[in-house]
């Protein structure tokens, strides 16, 4: 398995990024966006690994090798979403136009009283999940399982989340999933992403865009242990200030009989990968796994 | 060279192997080796959850995520057993 994606930006780019974030937050979203083309161009020219990953993905989606313009657009979507994260995590939801589909799946699943796993992907924006639920009346608390790879930003991320009533559960600690389980047992919502693996995580290989790729088993194991229903969510960026948030029913409860666990996990992961593929075909520039996704070894 | 285990450590090592369906033998588990992460037993976060649930069921007290010293409690089989010893109600 690969920790490739978890590698940090170099110190030199880190302070440039922090400076940029500061400028954007003070000068505003429109002013900040003026820098995006130059940033995309820089990464397109110099981030070789990301460029290769984008080319590989786009070739699968388009059925032909992408030109520079197609790759630029892919990078531009990613840069826009990262930039918008600044404003979304600061609670500035008014800047955006959110379309929400399938919110009834969330209510229906919560009515069962066993908590709810909201399973997404590194597709579009994770941060808009809260926005998709924010305008609705009384919902149980939302917890987000995520990697905090940059200690310097962690305190800010925690503080921002707390202000908006969201708890962050950092992954990579021995009790991360114990905490996630307790949230579900209290009937709360748990947001997590189902398309990346780290370190020792158990994986399954299932077809995705024409070739087997590694997906984690953890979402299915957690769902089975907690008996929480699973709803998929995708927050696609659609240009300008528009995001399309889609919820899809996935499973009322997940059963993994002993002895058939990995087969059953593979079946759930395959269905998840199929739904993710459908989203990628619908909004192709929202796929944000910029590393050799199909080449993760066991 | 593996350190020898106490009776409780042996019992929890057995629980570990059966609960997580490990290929390792309980006797081969080093009580001071890290449980979680790349080194030692190499358990992942879902293993840690299952282990916690298994221990809670077997020893009649809840392992909880809000305990401040969880990194210490889950550091090794020995550390976990010391915690069980202090909290066990059976």
Short mmCIF file of C-alpha atoms in Angstrom, two decimals:
data_model
loop_
_atom_site.label_atom_id
_atom_site.label_comp_id
_atom_site.label_asym_id
_atom_site.label_seq_id
_atom_site.Cartn_x
_atom_site.Cartn_y
_atom_site.Cartn_z
CA UNK A 1 0.00 0.00 0.00
CA UNK A 2 1.07 3.50 -0.58
CA UNK A 3 1.56 6.56 1.56
CA UNK A 4 2.46 8.42 -1.61
CA UNK A 5 -0.40 10.88 -1.43
CA UNK A 6 0.35 11.71 2.19
CA UNK A 7 3.73 13.19 1.36
CA UNK A 8 3.83 16.81 2.37
CA UNK A 9 4.48 19.81 0.22
CA UNK A 10 8.00 21.09 0.56
CA UNK A 11 8.61 23.84 3.06
CA UNK A 12 9.16 26.42 0.35
CA UNK A 13 5.81 25.77 -1.32
CA UNK A 14 4.11 25.56 2.08
CA UNK A 15 4.81 29.16 3.04
CA UNK A 16 3.82 30.37 -0.43
CA UNK A 17 0.52 28.51 0.01
CA UNK A 18 -0.01 30.00 3.46
CA UNK A 19 0.69 33.46 2.11
CA UNK A 20 -1.77 32.84 -0.71
CA UNK A 21 -4.44 31.65 1.74
CA UNK A 22 -3.94 34.79 3.81
CA UNK A 23 -4.20 37.05 0.76
CA UNK A 24 -7.35 35.27 -0.46
CA UNK A 25 -9.11 35.43 2.89
CA UNK A 26 -8.38 39.13 3.17
CA UNK A 27 -8.89 40.20 -0.44
CA UNK A 28 -11.83 37.86 -1.09
CA UNK A 29 -12.66 34.86 -3.26
CA UNK A 30 -12.85 36.73 -6.58
CA UNK A 31 -9.45 38.33 -6.06
CA UNK A 32 -7.92 35.04 -4.91
CA UNK A 33 -9.24 33.27 -7.99
CA UNK A 34 -7.22 35.60 -10.24
CA UNK A 35 -4.13 33.65 -9.20
CA UNK A 36 -5.59 30.23 -10.01
CA UNK A 37 -4.56 30.04 -13.70
CA UNK A 38 -0.94 30.78 -12.83
CA UNK A 39 -0.97 28.20 -10.01
CA UNK A 40 -2.49 25.56 -12.31
CA UNK A 41 0.04 26.29 -14.99
CA UNK A 42 2.88 25.97 -12.47
CA UNK A 43 1.65 22.56 -11.25
CA UNK A 44 0.88 21.42 -14.79
CA UNK A 45 4.46 22.17 -15.80
CA UNK A 46 6.35 21.08 -12.68
CA UNK A 47 4.28 18.52 -10.74
CA UNK A 48 5.20 15.55 -12.89
CA UNK A 49 3.55 12.88 -10.78
CA UNK A 50 0.24 14.77 -10.58
CA UNK A 51 0.32 15.45 -14.31
CA UNK A 52 0.89 11.77 -15.08
CA UNK A 53 -1.94 10.76 -12.75
CA UNK A 54 -4.27 13.27 -14.37
CA UNK A 55 -3.30 12.05 -17.84
CA UNK A 56 -3.88 8.42 -16.83
CA UNK A 57 -7.30 9.19 -15.36
CA UNK A 58 -8.43 11.43 -18.23
CA UNK A 59 -7.34 8.84 -20.79
CA UNK A 60 -9.64 6.32 -19.10
CA UNK A 61 -12.55 8.78 -18.91
CA UNK A 62 -12.21 10.31 -22.39
CA UNK A 63 -11.14 7.14 -24.16
CA UNK A 64 -8.18 8.99 -25.70
CA UNK A 65 -5.07 10.82 -24.55
CA UNK A 66 -5.99 14.25 -23.16
CA UNK A 67 -4.48 17.43 -24.57
CA UNK A 68 -3.01 20.23 -22.46
CA UNK A 69 -6.34 22.06 -22.29
CA UNK A 70 -8.14 19.00 -20.82
CA UNK A 71 -5.40 18.56 -18.23
CA UNK A 72 -5.44 22.26 -17.41
CA UNK A 73 -9.20 22.11 -16.81
CA UNK A 74 -8.75 19.13 -14.50
CA UNK A 75 -6.11 21.00 -12.50
CA UNK A 76 -8.25 24.13 -12.49
CA UNK A 77 -11.17 22.27 -10.91
CA UNK A 78 -8.89 20.92 -8.22
CA UNK A 79 -7.31 24.32 -7.53
CA UNK A 80 -10.76 25.93 -7.36
CA UNK A 81 -12.00 23.37 -4.84
CA UNK A 82 -8.88 23.72 -2.68
CA UNK A 83 -9.24 27.49 -2.81
CA UNK A 84 -12.95 27.33 -1.91
CA UNK A 85 -12.09 25.14 1.06
CA UNK A 86 -10.70 28.29 2.72
CA UNK A 87 -14.10 29.97 2.58
CA UNK A 88 -16.20 26.87 3.23
CA UNK A 89 -14.24 25.91 6.31
CA UNK A 90 -14.53 29.50 7.56
CA UNK A 91 -18.32 29.11 7.29
CA UNK A 92 -18.78 31.58 4.43
CA UNK A 93 -21.50 29.54 2.74
CA UNK A 94 -23.33 32.56 1.31
CA UNK A 95 -20.68 32.94 -1.38
CA UNK A 96 -21.80 29.71 -3.02
CA UNK A 97 -24.70 28.33 -4.93
CA UNK A 98 -25.44 24.77 -3.75
CA UNK A 99 -27.77 22.38 -5.50
CA UNK A 100 -28.77 19.46 -3.25
CA UNK A 101 -30.21 16.18 -4.55
CA UNK A 102 -31.35 13.12 -2.65
CA UNK A 103 -31.43 14.69 0.82
CA UNK A 104 -34.40 12.39 1.61
CA UNK A 105 -31.93 9.47 1.75
CA UNK A 106 -30.22 11.13 4.72
CA UNK A 107 -33.50 11.57 6.61
CA UNK A 108 -34.71 8.09 5.77
CA UNK A 109 -31.49 6.48 6.97
CA UNK A 110 -31.35 8.56 10.16
CA UNK A 111 -34.90 7.54 11.03
CA UNK A 112 -33.59 4.02 11.68
CA UNK A 113 -31.81 5.40 14.75
CA UNK A 114 -28.50 3.62 14.20
CA UNK A 115 -26.41 6.62 13.20
CA UNK A 116 -25.41 7.23 9.58
CA UNK A 117 -22.24 6.78 7.57
CA UNK A 118 -21.98 9.40 4.83
CA UNK A 119 -19.45 7.93 2.47
CA UNK A 120 -17.75 10.15 -0.10
CA UNK A 121 -14.59 10.10 -2.18
CA UNK A 122 -11.74 12.37 -3.18
CA UNK A 123 -14.16 13.66 -5.71
CA UNK A 124 -15.17 17.33 -5.71
CA UNK A 125 -15.42 18.92 -2.29
CA UNK A 126 -15.67 17.15 1.09
CA UNK A 127 -16.31 20.50 2.80
CA UNK A 128 -19.61 21.08 1.01
CA UNK A 129 -21.09 18.08 2.85
CA UNK A 130 -21.82 20.33 5.80
CA UNK A 131 -23.30 22.93 3.48
CA UNK A 132 -25.55 20.27 1.97
CA UNK A 133 -26.92 19.51 5.42
CA UNK A 134 -26.69 22.98 6.95
CA UNK A 135 -29.90 24.45 5.63
CA UNK A 136 -32.04 21.59 6.91
CA UNK A 137 -33.68 21.60 10.32
CA UNK A 138 -32.45 19.62 13.32
CA UNK A 139 -30.07 16.87 12.32
CA UNK A 140 -27.81 14.96 14.70
CA UNK A 141 -24.18 16.15 15.00
CA UNK A 142 -21.81 15.61 12.08
CA UNK A 143 -18.38 14.05 12.64
CA UNK A 144 -15.72 13.91 9.96
CA UNK A 145 -13.03 11.26 9.76
CA UNK A 146 -9.99 12.74 8.04
CA UNK A 147 -6.23 12.67 7.81
CA UNK A 148 -4.52 15.70 9.29
CA UNK A 149 -1.17 15.52 7.58
CA UNK A 150 -0.01 18.99 8.45
CA UNK A 151 0.34 19.69 12.15
CA UNK A 152 0.62 23.43 11.59
CA UNK A 153 -2.86 23.58 10.10
CA UNK A 154 -4.52 21.14 12.50
CA UNK A 155 -5.42 23.64 15.21
CA UNK A 156 -7.03 25.96 12.68
CA UNK A 157 -8.96 23.08 11.13
CA UNK A 158 -10.25 21.94 14.55
CA UNK A 159 -11.20 25.47 15.56
CA UNK A 160 -13.03 26.18 12.30
CA UNK A 161 -14.90 22.90 12.46
CA UNK A 162 -15.92 23.44 16.07
CA UNK A 163 -17.36 26.84 15.22
CA UNK A 164 -19.65 25.13 12.73
CA UNK A 165 -20.67 22.32 15.05
CA UNK A 166 -18.61 19.68 13.23
CA UNK A 167 -16.23 17.38 15.10
CA UNK A 168 -13.14 16.16 13.33
CA UNK A 169 -11.86 12.69 14.11
CA UNK A 170 -8.24 12.45 13.01
CA UNK A 171 -7.33 9.18 11.29
CA UNK A 172 -4.12 7.32 11.95
CA UNK A 173 -4.51 6.97 15.74
CA UNK A 174 -5.16 3.68 17.49
CA UNK A 175 -8.57 4.86 18.73
CA UNK A 176 -9.74 6.72 15.57
CA UNK A 177 -12.38 4.19 14.62
CA UNK A 178 -13.36 3.54 18.23
CA UNK A 179 -14.35 7.19 18.37
CA UNK A 180 -16.16 6.89 15.03
CA UNK A 181 -18.05 3.86 16.37
CA UNK A 182 -19.13 5.73 19.53
CA UNK A 183 -20.51 8.58 17.38
CA UNK A 184 -22.59 6.13 15.38
CA UNK A 185 -23.82 4.44 18.56
CA UNK A 186 -25.04 7.84 19.77
CA UNK A 187 -27.05 8.13 16.54
CA UNK A 188 -24.78 10.77 15.02
CA UNK A 189 -23.61 11.23 11.42
CA UNK A 190 -20.13 10.22 10.34
CA UNK A 191 -18.59 11.55 7.12
CA UNK A 192 -15.70 9.56 5.63
CA UNK A 193 -14.04 8.92 2.28
CA UNK A 194 -13.92 5.46 0.76
CA UNK A 195 -11.27 5.68 -1.93
CA UNK A 196 -7.90 5.96 -0.19
CA UNK A 197 -5.77 3.62 1.84
CA UNK A 198 -2.88 4.35 4.15
CA UNK A 199 -0.15 2.20 5.65
CA UNK A 200 -1.50 -1.07 7.05
CA UNK A 201 -5.13 -0.57 5.97
CA UNK A 202 -6.83 -3.66 4.61
CA UNK A 203 -7.72 -3.29 0.95
CA UNK A 204 -9.77 -4.99 -1.73
CA UNK A 205 -9.22 -4.75 -5.45
CA UNK A 206 -12.27 -4.01 -7.56
CA UNK A 207 -12.76 -2.77 -11.11
CA UNK A 208 -12.74 1.00 -11.49
CA UNK A 209 -12.66 2.72 -14.89
CA UNK A 210 -11.66 -0.45 -16.64
CA UNK A 211 -9.00 -1.85 -14.33
CA UNK A 212 -8.84 -3.20 -10.75
CA UNK A 213 -7.85 -0.59 -8.17
CA UNK A 214 -7.29 -0.77 -4.41
CA UNK A 215 -10.10 0.41 -2.12
CA UNK A 216 -10.15 0.27 1.68
CA UNK A 217 -12.20 -2.32 3.57
CA UNK A 218 -12.60 -0.07 6.59
CA UNK A 219 -15.93 1.59 5.58
CA UNK A 220 -17.64 -1.77 5.20
CA UNK A 221 -16.14 -3.22 8.37
CA UNK A 222 -17.16 -0.15 10.35
CA UNK A 223 -20.67 -0.26 8.88
CA UNK A 224 -20.96 -3.93 9.73
CA UNK A 225 -19.71 -3.53 13.32
CA UNK A 226 -21.94 -0.52 14.00
CA UNK A 227 -24.92 -1.64 11.88
CA UNK A 228 -25.19 1.98 10.72
CA UNK A 229 -26.83 2.59 7.32
CA UNK A 230 -24.63 3.93 4.52
CA UNK A 231 -25.53 6.86 2.24
CA UNK A 232 -23.13 8.01 -0.48
CA UNK A 233 -22.43 11.68 -1.04
CA UNK A 234 -20.65 13.59 -3.78
CA UNK A 235 -20.02 17.34 -3.90
CA UNK A 236 -19.12 18.14 -7.49
CA UNK A 237 -17.73 21.55 -8.42
CA UNK A 238 -19.56 22.86 -11.46
CA UNK A 239 -17.67 26.07 -12.24
CA UNK A 240 -18.19 29.62 -11.00
CA UNK A 241 -19.54 29.42 -7.45
CA UNK A 242 -21.70 26.35 -8.10
CA UNK A 243 -21.57 22.99 -6.34
CA UNK A 244 -23.90 20.04 -6.94
CA UNK A 245 -24.31 17.97 -3.78
CA UNK A 246 -25.76 14.52 -4.37
CA UNK A 247 -26.81 11.95 -1.77
CA UNK A 248 -27.47 8.36 -2.86
CA UNK A 249 -28.90 5.54 -0.77
CA UNK A 250 -26.42 2.66 -0.54
CA UNK A 251 -27.22 0.12 2.20
CA UNK A 252 -29.66 -0.05 5.14
CA UNK A 253 -27.24 -2.29 6.96
CA UNK A 254 -24.14 -4.24 6.04
CA UNK A 255 -23.51 -7.85 6.97
CA UNK A 256 -20.11 -9.47 6.69
CA UNK A 257 -20.41 -13.11 7.69
CA UNK A 258 -17.25 -14.51 9.28
CA UNK A 259 -15.09 -16.37 6.81
CA UNK A 260 -16.51 -14.45 3.85
CA UNK A 261 -15.47 -11.03 4.94
CA UNK A 262 -13.12 -10.09 2.14
CA UNK A 263 -15.47 -11.47 -0.54
CA UNK A 264 -18.35 -9.48 0.93
CA UNK A 265 -16.20 -6.37 1.33
CA UNK A 266 -15.22 -6.72 -2.32
CA UNK A 267 -18.87 -6.89 -3.33
CA UNK A 268 -19.69 -3.66 -1.44
CA UNK A 269 -16.52 -1.95 -2.67
CA UNK A 270 -17.33 -2.96 -6.26
CA UNK A 271 -20.76 -1.36 -6.00
CA UNK A 272 -19.24 1.76 -4.45
CA UNK A 273 -16.62 1.93 -7.22
CA UNK A 274 -19.39 1.61 -9.80
CA UNK A 275 -21.27 4.56 -8.29
CA UNK A 276 -18.07 6.57 -8.09
CA UNK A 277 -17.35 5.80 -11.72
CA UNK A 278 -20.83 7.05 -12.67
CA UNK A 279 -20.10 10.33 -10.83
CA UNK A 280 -16.74 10.63 -12.60
CA UNK A 281 -18.46 10.21 -15.96
CA UNK A 282 -21.03 12.82 -15.00
CA UNK A 283 -18.49 15.36 -13.65
CA UNK A 284 -15.12 14.18 -15.02
CA UNK A 285 -12.97 17.04 -13.71
CA UNK A 286 -13.84 16.34 -10.07
CA UNK A 287 -11.61 13.29 -9.55
CA UNK A 288 -8.84 14.40 -7.19
CA UNK A 289 -6.59 11.42 -6.56
CA UNK A 290 -3.43 12.79 -8.13
CA UNK A 291 -1.21 9.74 -7.70
CA UNK A 292 -0.83 6.37 -9.42
CA UNK A 293 -4.27 5.17 -8.32
CA UNK A 294 -4.24 1.88 -10.21
CA UNK A 295 -0.72 0.92 -9.14
CA UNK A 296 -1.05 0.55 -5.36
CA UNK A 297 0.59 -2.73 -4.36
CA UNK A 298 -0.44 -4.97 -1.45
CA UNK B 1 13.95 -12.88 21.68
CA UNK B 2 10.36 -12.47 22.89
CA UNK B 3 9.71 -11.49 26.50
CA UNK B 4 7.66 -13.98 28.51
CA UNK B 5 4.00 -13.21 29.10
CA UNK B 6 1.90 -13.03 32.24
CA UNK B 7 -1.28 -15.13 32.42
CA UNK B 8 -3.43 -12.13 31.46
CA UNK B 9 -1.13 -11.25 28.57
CA UNK B 10 -1.41 -14.80 27.29
CA UNK B 11 -5.20 -14.66 27.49
CA UNK B 12 -5.40 -11.32 25.68
CA UNK B 13 -2.94 -12.55 23.04
CA UNK B 14 -5.31 -15.49 22.41
CA UNK B 15 -8.25 -13.10 22.22
CA UNK B 16 -6.28 -10.94 19.77
CA UNK B 17 -5.52 -13.85 17.46
CA UNK B 18 -9.07 -15.23 17.43
CA UNK B 19 -10.88 -11.87 17.23
CA UNK B 20 -8.73 -10.57 14.40
CA UNK B 21 -8.22 -13.89 12.68
CA UNK B 22 -4.46 -13.33 12.73
CA UNK B 23 -2.06 -15.71 11.07
CA UNK B 24 0.43 -15.12 13.88
CA UNK B 25 0.37 -17.58 16.82
CA UNK B 26 -0.51 -16.09 20.20
CA UNK B 27 2.78 -17.47 21.56
CA UNK B 28 4.73 -15.49 18.96
CA UNK B 29 3.28 -12.14 20.00
CA UNK B 30 5.87 -10.04 21.75
CA UNK B 31 4.15 -8.32 24.71
CA UNK B 32 6.21 -5.15 24.30
CA UNK B 33 5.93 -4.85 20.50
CA UNK B 34 3.72 -2.02 19.17
CA UNK B 35 0.20 -3.19 18.29
CA UNK B 36 -0.77 -0.42 15.89
CA UNK B 37 0.96 0.89 12.78
CA UNK B 38 3.72 -0.25 10.49
CA UNK B 39 6.03 -1.67 13.17
CA UNK B 40 5.30 -4.62 15.47
CA UNK B 41 1.99 -6.39 14.91
CA UNK B 42 0.96 -3.96 12.18
CA UNK B 43 -2.69 -3.72 13.19
CA UNK B 44 -4.80 -1.16 11.34
CA UNK B 45 -7.47 1.10 12.82
CA UNK B 46 -10.30 -1.34 12.17
CA UNK B 47 -8.29 -4.08 13.97
CA UNK B 48 -7.90 -1.72 16.91
CA UNK B 49 -11.66 -1.15 16.96
CA UNK B 50 -12.38 -4.88 16.91
CA UNK B 51 -9.81 -5.51 19.58
CA UNK B 52 -11.39 -2.80 21.77
CA UNK B 53 -14.84 -4.31 21.32
CA UNK B 54 -13.48 -7.78 22.07
CA UNK B 55 -11.70 -6.65 25.23
CA UNK B 56 -14.76 -4.70 26.39
CA UNK B 57 -16.95 -7.76 25.98
CA UNK B 58 -14.53 -10.18 27.60
CA UNK B 59 -13.48 -8.07 30.57
CA UNK B 60 -16.71 -6.22 31.27
CA UNK B 61 -15.62 -2.60 30.97
CA UNK B 62 -15.68 -0.17 28.08
CA UNK B 63 -12.52 0.90 26.33
CA UNK B 64 -13.43 4.43 25.35
CA UNK B 65 -12.05 6.90 22.86
CA UNK B 66 -12.23 9.80 25.33
CA UNK B 67 -9.59 8.30 27.61
CA UNK B 68 -6.75 10.78 27.34
CA UNK B 69 -4.02 8.14 27.43
CA UNK B 70 -5.28 5.87 24.64
CA UNK B 71 -2.02 6.07 22.72
CA UNK B 72 -0.36 4.68 25.85
CA UNK B 73 -3.10 2.10 26.55
CA UNK B 74 -2.93 0.72 23.02
CA UNK B 75 0.86 0.94 22.77
CA UNK B 76 1.52 -2.77 23.31
CA UNK B 77 -0.05 -5.95 24.60
CA UNK B 78 1.61 -5.31 27.97
CA UNK B 79 0.28 -1.75 28.23
CA UNK B 80 -3.20 -2.89 27.26
CA UNK B 81 -3.11 -5.67 29.86
CA UNK B 82 -2.02 -3.27 32.59
CA UNK B 83 -5.04 -1.17 31.70
CA UNK B 84 -7.33 -4.23 31.72
CA UNK B 85 -5.91 -5.28 35.08
CA UNK B 86 -6.80 -1.88 36.57
CA UNK B 87 -10.31 -1.76 35.13
CA UNK B 88 -11.47 -5.34 34.86
CA UNK B 89 -14.66 -6.03 36.78
CA UNK B 90 -14.75 -9.79 36.25
#
